């Protein structure tokens, strides 16, 4: 085995690869058992790239060969090697006496979709750094490769900005304890990278921005009650030059802090009532010839923002409203589809987005924060991302999907059991062959995997009645 | 009216007193609500606070026994409670203490506890236990007075909830006068340790949280179809063959520890050994107990509910319940009796003969009744009282007075309450409080809005509702998600069962519940959020 690179060394730690691994094999007539001991897994990576960041284009293929002669993991890139190591760790089993075994195996594997993400919301509830890092660990066990970090929103602004420190000082729940410092952010990005996970940072505007207001006076639109300000605020004010100067500076910081090519710029649920009430905005609308159509104003804002971000050499992902409201976006924009029924059923939305030539990410049926009684993992699992009307070219534009764990009712007390093993159903749907739809087969493996998660110290909740050999115990 | 097993000689008087206090309470609550940091949960019957504050210092405050108290340092239940509550109040902020000269304002140096009647210190709590108390918070010595130790425990919890830290970190409490007692005497949580095993540690945590919410009954649904974790001394095969594994068991010592842990918190353990249905796991270790199902003339290989026609069934149950009655000290045993599937019985030729001989026709409810009556008689013969699920009443020909009926079916449950109380039986309400039925959003509000006495019935009938239970069935629950799923949603049920019926305001409840939730977090209970927001000290897991 070549010197073990930090990427790979980190992935090896929970895995007894250095212990002798007998491979049981039966000779024909004599029935004599011949144990072949494996004392190393040889890894061969074809293309260098250990110190790089994973990207949407990363090749995650690998093959795994375990037989008498060899114990060999071959991959194109280090990212594939990470995926292969996870699979390898899942193949090792123990007999009742305690002996570690691995069966003769031939695996050829690669993901169905390149973007397999998980969204966490750290604005509605602050999540301690440890919770985020732990989540990245379990994402790796499930071969998730994108951490969509919805950092800020109406409720709080925990991201520590160095160009606008007041954003955090005035916008966080508690600027001493409920923040992510620059160091914290670096830690997340590197921890993710070592697991082949991209960090897709989202700074959602112009809506969902109430917490930005206290730190940047004049940024948000003052709502009016008749001819007087009501005292409340609405979305970012698109009518002021200052707004775009601010966004320019702010997103320069964001572009430099987050290395992934893509940034998520939000653009969802913009409430027009406040804009409508504001006389300055009414005047602006008139000047621009937008009439009464506030979608045009929203368009104007977002287009300007997208141009700013493009100039920094970034690509972007936006929520579907940006597409629905006919904002003019660059052709390589990724549209994230999250609305189940409105304005159309999400399958129809997939059709519309891809027929317009945009790449799509599916999230609508995978809102894991929407809990219900019973084994809802089955519904999650049975979603077929490409089950919409469209040509093969259109279907090719679906680059993957994301399970979303919005934070209104979630924090570190219930995040882990609510995420796992349910998110595992999304993980398989995005990685594995589309033919894999047998629920009994899935149940057997997912139930076993849940017990394995427990063994690895993950507080994953039960799928249904039953038990694991070692149950979870609070430390 | 004779309520078998419910010795309530003082009940009418208590109701009078409650009625008088109720008038005070509604007015007092308004004052209480005005005080910014006041976040009592559940809301006591009567609270009067003033803006005058007292300060406490961890190295100059203690819990003491008044000289006239009938309880003293020999009462280990109280000594344990003093230690616990000291920790809850001060424990998380251990700092080096500065000079005593820096103390300003009036100090609160002692909470003096006075037990008026025979304390019942070394006894087990009962349905008739007196949990009332009064709390007078004034400097330098506050007083907590109660008839029994059970009231002291409730009062200590309230006292600990009155204390807050001001902007400078000073432990502060407002001068207050609280008079409190519960609306319902049976306030329970049901846990299910058969669908999923729950470690003793997780049961202890649950008991801790129950005490913070003034719950006083843990309904331990200990065995069921999937597994039999209860290690029986008389019939060791039951858990040997019926538990998930030899580590998924409750040894006699485990059970003793749970009972004592609960007792120290004024919580009763009511065990449930559900039969004749829900008994698949019993058949593993006890041959010839369950009914062999038939496919035509031949046994199918499958088994159904307990076989009600064999004498061996009753001799087994008799011995088994004798053991249960000695292991579990509570006066009540829950016998289950729910969801009996008649198909297997109907298929069995021996049972068909029995039905014919008894003149039951094709009415298997009569057979179910026959069985339940035998078991109920067994329980009363060993001087215990029974609780059963509502089917036992619904399907019964004749039921012993004093049997407590637990109403659990959601459809038309108020009508069920009317029927059961009209027939003179006490009721435990669970139907609207199945907490395992999770959904998206703030469902605590709908649990809070339930009125346990909103059914059609006379005053006499209403008195038969002894309380309710929040149920957390275990199909999808184990130690990984039990605590966040129970709390703070069960807290809503806790207030509904303790507080006055007029304490219903959702806005004030929301404010108090969010603070109460943060308090539970500080005390090591991973209660999930009520809504968007934060606690000063996030979960330290």
Tab-separated table of N, CA, C and O in Angstrom, chain A residues 57-129:
chain	number	residue	atom	x	y	z
A	57	UNK	N	-18.010	17.705	-11.069
A	57	UNK	CA	-17.497	16.838	-12.128
A	57	UNK	C	-16.630	15.702	-11.601
A	57	UNK	O	-16.150	14.880	-12.368
A	58	UNK	N	-16.435	15.631	-10.294
A	58	UNK	CA	-15.548	14.592	-9.748
A	58	UNK	C	-16.014	13.209	-10.147
A	58	UNK	O	-17.208	12.914	-10.144
A	59	UNK	N	-15.059	12.367	-10.449
A	59	UNK	CA	-15.375	10.997	-10.841
A	59	UNK	C	-15.291	10.107	-9.605
A	59	UNK	O	-14.232	9.999	-8.983
A	60	UNK	N	-16.397	9.490	-9.248
A	60	UNK	CA	-16.439	8.718	-7.997
A	60	UNK	C	-16.472	7.201	-8.231
A	60	UNK	O	-16.828	6.445	-7.341
A	61	UNK	N	-16.103	6.796	-9.466
A	61	UNK	CA	-16.112	5.358	-9.766
A	61	UNK	C	-15.037	4.626	-8.981
A	61	UNK	O	-13.997	5.189	-8.644
A	62	UNK	N	-15.264	3.333	-8.725
A	62	UNK	CA	-14.233	2.482	-8.135
A	62	UNK	C	-14.590	1.031	-8.414
A	62	UNK	O	-15.738	0.711	-8.714
A	63	UNK	N	-13.558	0.172	-8.331
A	63	UNK	CA	-13.844	-1.257	-8.313
A	63	UNK	C	-13.143	-1.867	-7.114
A	63	UNK	O	-12.093	-1.391	-6.675
A	64	UNK	N	-13.770	-2.874	-6.592
A	64	UNK	CA	-13.267	-3.529	-5.384
A	64	UNK	C	-13.172	-5.017	-5.686
A	64	UNK	O	-14.149	-5.641	-6.106
A	65	UNK	N	-11.980	-5.564	-5.511
A	65	UNK	CA	-11.791	-6.988	-5.794
A	65	UNK	C	-11.192	-7.667	-4.574
A	65	UNK	O	-10.104	-7.300	-4.126
A	66	UNK	N	-11.923	-8.643	-4.055
A	66	UNK	CA	-11.414	-9.399	-2.908
A	66	UNK	C	-11.476	-10.874	-3.255
A	66	UNK	O	-12.549	-11.418	-3.474
A	67	UNK	N	-10.310	-11.485	-3.395
A	67	UNK	CA	-10.277	-12.941	-3.591
A	67	UNK	C	-8.976	-13.481	-3.019
A	67	UNK	O	-8.278	-12.753	-2.305
A	68	UNK	N	-8.662	-14.740	-3.341
A	68	UNK	CA	-7.468	-15.344	-2.748
A	68	UNK	C	-6.200	-14.576	-3.066
A	68	UNK	O	-5.314	-14.437	-2.235
A	69	UNK	N	-6.148	-14.097	-4.299
A	69	UNK	CA	-4.898	-13.468	-4.735
A	69	UNK	C	-4.780	-12.021	-4.267
A	69	UNK	O	-3.704	-11.538	-3.978
A	70	UNK	N	-5.913	-11.330	-4.280
A	70	UNK	CA	-5.779	-9.904	-3.993
A	70	UNK	C	-6.906	-9.337	-3.143
A	70	UNK	O	-7.960	-9.926	-2.968
A	71	UNK	N	-6.626	-8.157	-2.612
A	71	UNK	CA	-7.597	-7.379	-1.851
A	71	UNK	C	-7.327	-5.953	-2.323
A	71	UNK	O	-6.435	-5.275	-1.843
A	72	UNK	N	-8.085	-5.547	-3.317
A	72	UNK	CA	-7.622	-4.450	-4.164
A	72	UNK	C	-8.737	-3.461	-4.478
A	72	UNK	O	-9.816	-3.840	-4.922
A	73	UNK	N	-8.479	-2.186	-4.228
A	73	UNK	CA	-9.431	-1.123	-4.529
A	73	UNK	C	-8.814	-0.236	-5.607
A	73	UNK	O	-7.741	0.331	-5.427
A	74	UNK	N	-9.505	-0.149	-6.714
A	74	UNK	CA	-8.998	0.640	-7.833
A	74	UNK	C	-9.964	1.771	-8.116
A	74	UNK	O	-11.176	1.546	-8.217
A	75	UNK	N	-9.444	2.987	-8.219
A	75	UNK	CA	-10.344	4.082	-8.554
A	75	UNK	C	-9.639	5.105	-9.421
A	75	UNK	O	-8.413	5.192	-9.442
A	76	UNK	N	-10.455	5.862	-10.113
A	76	UNK	CA	-9.960	6.905	-10.989
A	76	UNK	C	-9.326	8.021	-10.145
A	76	UNK	O	-8.255	8.520	-10.442
A	77	UNK	N	-10.058	8.425	-9.096
A	77	UNK	CA	-9.630	9.558	-8.271
A	77	UNK	C	-9.673	9.179	-6.804
A	77	UNK	O	-10.185	8.114	-6.437
A	78	UNK	N	-9.161	10.077	-5.956
A	78	UNK	CA	-9.242	9.836	-4.505
A	78	UNK	C	-10.690	9.785	-4.040
A	78	UNK	O	-11.032	9.088	-3.087
A	79	UNK	N	-11.566	10.526	-4.759
A	79	UNK	CA	-12.970	10.545	-4.337
A	79	UNK	C	-13.576	9.159	-4.496
A	79	UNK	O	-14.329	8.682	-3.634
A	80	UNK	N	-13.230	8.502	-5.579
A	80	UNK	CA	-13.690	7.133	-5.783
A	80	UNK	C	-13.136	6.202	-4.719
A	80	UNK	O	-13.825	5.291	-4.241
A	81	UNK	N	-11.892	6.446	-4.352
A	81	UNK	CA	-11.279	5.607	-3.322
A	81	UNK	C	-12.045	5.724	-2.003
A	81	UNK	O	-12.267	4.738	-1.298
A	82	UNK	N	-12.467	6.959	-1.675
A	82	UNK	CA	-13.249	7.152	-0.446
A	82	UNK	C	-14.550	6.347	-0.503
A	82	UNK	O	-14.940	5.702	0.471
A	83	UNK	N	-15.217	6.407	-1.656
A	83	UNK	CA	-16.471	5.661	-1.789
A	83	UNK	C	-16.202	4.170	-1.636
A	83	UNK	O	-16.958	3.450	-0.996
A	84	UNK	N	-15.100	3.720	-2.256
A	84	UNK	CA	-14.752	2.308	-2.184
A	84	UNK	C	-14.411	1.861	-0.773
A	84	UNK	O	-14.762	0.763	-0.346
A	85	UNK	N	-13.737	2.725	-0.030
A	85	UNK	CA	-13.396	2.387	1.346
A	85	UNK	C	-14.654	2.211	2.190
A	85	UNK	O	-14.736	1.312	3.024
A	86	UNK	N	-15.636	3.075	1.947
A	86	UNK	CA	-16.890	2.950	2.701
A	86	UNK	C	-17.543	1.602	2.390
A	86	UNK	O	-17.964	0.878	3.286
A	87	UNK	N	-17.601	1.274	1.125
A	87	UNK	CA	-18.183	-0.013	0.740
A	87	UNK	C	-17.409	-1.161	1.372
A	87	UNK	O	-17.999	-2.101	1.922
A	88	UNK	N	-16.079	-1.073	1.298
A	88	UNK	CA	-15.244	-2.116	1.881
A	88	UNK	C	-15.589	-2.302	3.353
A	88	UNK	O	-15.762	-3.423	3.835
A	89	UNK	N	-15.733	-1.187	4.075
A	89	UNK	CA	-16.022	-1.273	5.509
A	89	UNK	C	-17.366	-1.930	5.763
A	89	UNK	O	-17.585	-2.526	6.811
A	90	UNK	N	-18.278	-1.811	4.813
A	90	UNK	CA	-19.597	-2.418	4.998
A	90	UNK	C	-19.591	-3.908	4.661
A	90	UNK	O	-20.531	-4.625	4.977
A	91	UNK	N	-18.511	-4.366	3.995
A	91	UNK	CA	-18.424	-5.776	3.625
A	91	UNK	C	-17.842	-6.622	4.749
A	91	UNK	O	-18.053	-7.834	4.805
A	92	UNK	N	-17.095	-5.991	5.634
A	92	UNK	CA	-16.459	-6.734	6.713
A	92	UNK	C	-17.509	-7.116	7.738
A	92	UNK	O	-18.329	-6.286	8.131
A	93	UNK	N	-17.516	-8.398	8.132
A	93	UNK	CA	-18.478	-8.841	9.131
A	93	UNK	C	-17.782	-9.711	10.164
A	93	UNK	O	-16.642	-10.123	9.984
A	94	UNK	N	-18.483	-9.974	11.251
A	94	UNK	CA	-17.906	-10.775	12.329
A	94	UNK	C	-18.734	-12.014	12.569
A	94	UNK	O	-19.956	-11.983	12.559
A	95	UNK	N	-18.054	-13.120	12.823
A	95	UNK	CA	-18.757	-14.346	13.182
A	95	UNK	C	-19.134	-14.262	14.670
A	95	UNK	O	-18.629	-13.391	15.381
A	96	UNK	N	-20.001	-15.174	15.140
A	96	UNK	CA	-20.364	-15.163	16.564
A	96	UNK	C	-19.151	-15.261	17.495
A	96	UNK	O	-19.178	-14.721	18.594
A	97	UNK	N	-18.082	-15.945	17.023
A	97	UNK	CA	-16.882	-16.047	17.876
A	97	UNK	C	-16.107	-14.746	17.921
A	97	UNK	O	-15.205	-14.592	18.738
A	98	UNK	N	-16.440	-13.834	16.974
A	98	UNK	CA	-15.756	-12.554	16.982
A	98	UNK	C	-14.747	-12.361	15.867
A	98	UNK	O	-14.178	-11.280	15.739
A	99	UNK	N	-14.531	-13.376	15.062
A	99	UNK	CA	-13.556	-13.266	13.982
A	99	UNK	C	-14.060	-12.345	12.878
A	99	UNK	O	-15.233	-12.412	12.503
A	100	UNK	N	-13.162	-11.509	12.381
A	100	UNK	CA	-13.527	-10.624	11.275
A	100	UNK	C	-13.420	-11.371	9.962
A	100	UNK	O	-12.426	-12.042	9.695
A	101	UNK	N	-14.405	-11.224	9.119
A	101	UNK	CA	-14.401	-11.880	7.814
A	101	UNK	C	-14.749	-10.903	6.711
A	101	UNK	O	-15.407	-9.891	6.927
A	102	UNK	N	-14.299	-11.267	5.504
A	102	UNK	CA	-14.840	-10.606	4.322
A	102	UNK	C	-15.000	-11.681	3.265
A	102	UNK	O	-14.162	-12.577	3.135
A	103	UNK	N	-16.077	-11.612	2.524
A	103	UNK	CA	-16.315	-12.627	1.502
A	103	UNK	C	-15.630	-12.256	0.205
A	103	UNK	O	-15.347	-11.092	-0.064
A	104	UNK	N	-15.396	-13.297	-0.600
A	104	UNK	CA	-14.888	-13.073	-1.952
A	104	UNK	C	-15.862	-12.128	-2.645
A	104	UNK	O	-17.069	-12.363	-2.642
A	105	UNK	N	-15.341	-11.043	-3.188
A	105	UNK	CA	-16.209	-9.981	-3.709
A	105	UNK	C	-15.670	-9.371	-4.981
A	105	UNK	O	-14.462	-9.235	-5.148
A	106	UNK	N	-16.588	-9.002	-5.851
A	106	UNK	CA	-16.233	-8.229	-7.044
A	106	UNK	C	-17.241	-7.102	-7.123
A	106	UNK	O	-18.436	-7.362	-7.283
A	107	UNK	N	-16.775	-5.901	-6.976
A	107	UNK	CA	-17.716	-4.783	-7.054
A	107	UNK	C	-17.248	-3.760	-8.063
A	107	UNK	O	-16.079	-3.376	-8.077
A	108	UNK	N	-18.200	-3.331	-8.883
A	108	UNK	CA	-17.946	-2.226	-9.796
A	108	UNK	C	-18.997	-1.191	-9.448
A	108	UNK	O	-20.189	-1.503	-9.481
A	109	UNK	N	-18.579	0.001	-9.108
A	109	UNK	CA	-19.576	0.939	-8.588
A	109	UNK	C	-19.314	2.358	-9.046
A	109	UNK	O	-18.165	2.787	-9.227
A	110	UNK	N	-20.382	3.083	-9.270
A	110	UNK	CA	-20.300	4.504	-9.592
A	110	UNK	C	-21.690	5.085	-9.350
A	110	UNK	O	-22.690	4.359	-9.421
A	111	UNK	N	-21.788	6.368	-9.067
A	111	UNK	CA	-23.088	6.932	-8.703
A	111	UNK	C	-23.968	7.204	-9.923
A	111	UNK	O	-23.462	7.537	-10.999
A	112	UNK	N	-25.275	7.091	-9.702
A	112	UNK	CA	-26.235	7.421	-10.754
A	112	UNK	C	-26.270	8.931	-10.969
A	112	UNK	O	-26.291	9.402	-12.103
A	113	UNK	N	-26.285	9.690	-9.870
A	113	UNK	CA	-26.330	11.155	-9.973
A	113	UNK	C	-25.094	11.758	-9.311
A	113	UNK	O	-24.673	11.300	-8.250
A	114	UNK	N	-24.532	12.811	-9.908
A	114	UNK	CA	-23.314	13.398	-9.348
A	114	UNK	C	-23.549	14.342	-8.162
A	114	UNK	O	-22.624	14.624	-7.414
A	115	UNK	N	-24.767	14.860	-8.025
A	115	UNK	CA	-25.040	15.793	-6.925
A	115	UNK	C	-25.995	15.126	-5.941
A	115	UNK	O	-27.194	15.003	-6.212
A	116	UNK	N	-25.466	14.671	-4.810
A	116	UNK	CA	-26.272	13.952	-3.809
A	116	UNK	C	-26.103	14.705	-2.494
A	116	UNK	O	-25.110	14.552	-1.799
A	117	UNK	N	-27.102	15.542	-2.202
A	117	UNK	CA	-26.890	16.500	-1.123
A	117	UNK	C	-27.812	16.390	0.082
A	117	UNK	O	-28.858	15.729	0.052
A	118	UNK	N	-27.377	17.062	1.127
A	118	UNK	CA	-28.147	17.161	2.363
A	118	UNK	C	-28.136	18.617	2.789
A	118	UNK	O	-27.072	19.231	2.827
A	119	UNK	N	-29.317	19.169	3.081
A	119	UNK	CA	-29.402	20.559	3.516
A	119	UNK	C	-29.599	20.612	5.022
A	119	UNK	O	-30.463	19.924	5.576
A	120	UNK	N	-28.793	21.471	5.678
A	120	UNK	CA	-29.004	21.773	7.087
A	120	UNK	C	-29.268	23.267	7.218
A	120	UNK	O	-28.669	24.067	6.491
A	121	UNK	N	-30.153	23.618	8.136
A	121	UNK	CA	-30.570	25.013	8.347
A	121	UNK	C	-30.047	25.446	9.710
A	121	UNK	O	-30.499	24.949	10.744
A	122	UNK	N	-29.056	26.355	9.690
A	122	UNK	CA	-28.448	26.763	10.960
A	122	UNK	C	-28.923	28.143	11.386
A	122	UNK	O	-28.304	28.782	12.245
A	123	UNK	N	-30.027	28.585	10.781
A	123	UNK	CA	-30.558	29.883	11.172
A	123	UNK	C	-31.739	29.746	12.121
A	123	UNK	O	-31.789	30.391	13.170
A	124	UNK	N	-32.677	28.869	11.799
A	124	UNK	CA	-33.862	28.697	12.658
A	124	UNK	C	-33.431	28.177	14.019
A	124	UNK	O	-33.946	28.604	15.036
A	125	UNK	N	-32.476	27.276	13.999
A	125	UNK	CA	-31.809	26.864	15.230
A	125	UNK	C	-30.321	26.772	14.963
A	125	UNK	O	-29.901	26.234	13.931
A	126	UNK	N	-29.542	27.291	15.891
A	126	UNK	CA	-28.101	27.158	15.794
A	126	UNK	C	-27.722	25.698	15.996
A	126	UNK	O	-28.284	25.020	16.861
A	127	UNK	N	-26.812	25.199	15.164
A	127	UNK	CA	-26.308	23.840	15.358
A	127	UNK	C	-24.847	23.948	15.759
A	127	UNK	O	-24.047	24.548	15.044
A	128	UNK	N	-24.475	23.373	16.896
A	128	UNK	CA	-23.072	23.439	17.295
A	128	UNK	C	-22.188	22.820	16.224
A	128	UNK	O	-22.622	21.922	15.497
A	129	UNK	N	-20.947	23.267	16.165
A	129	UNK	CA	-20.011	22.769	15.156
A	129	UNK	C	-19.942	21.246	15.172
A	129	UNK	O	-19.936	20.600	14.121
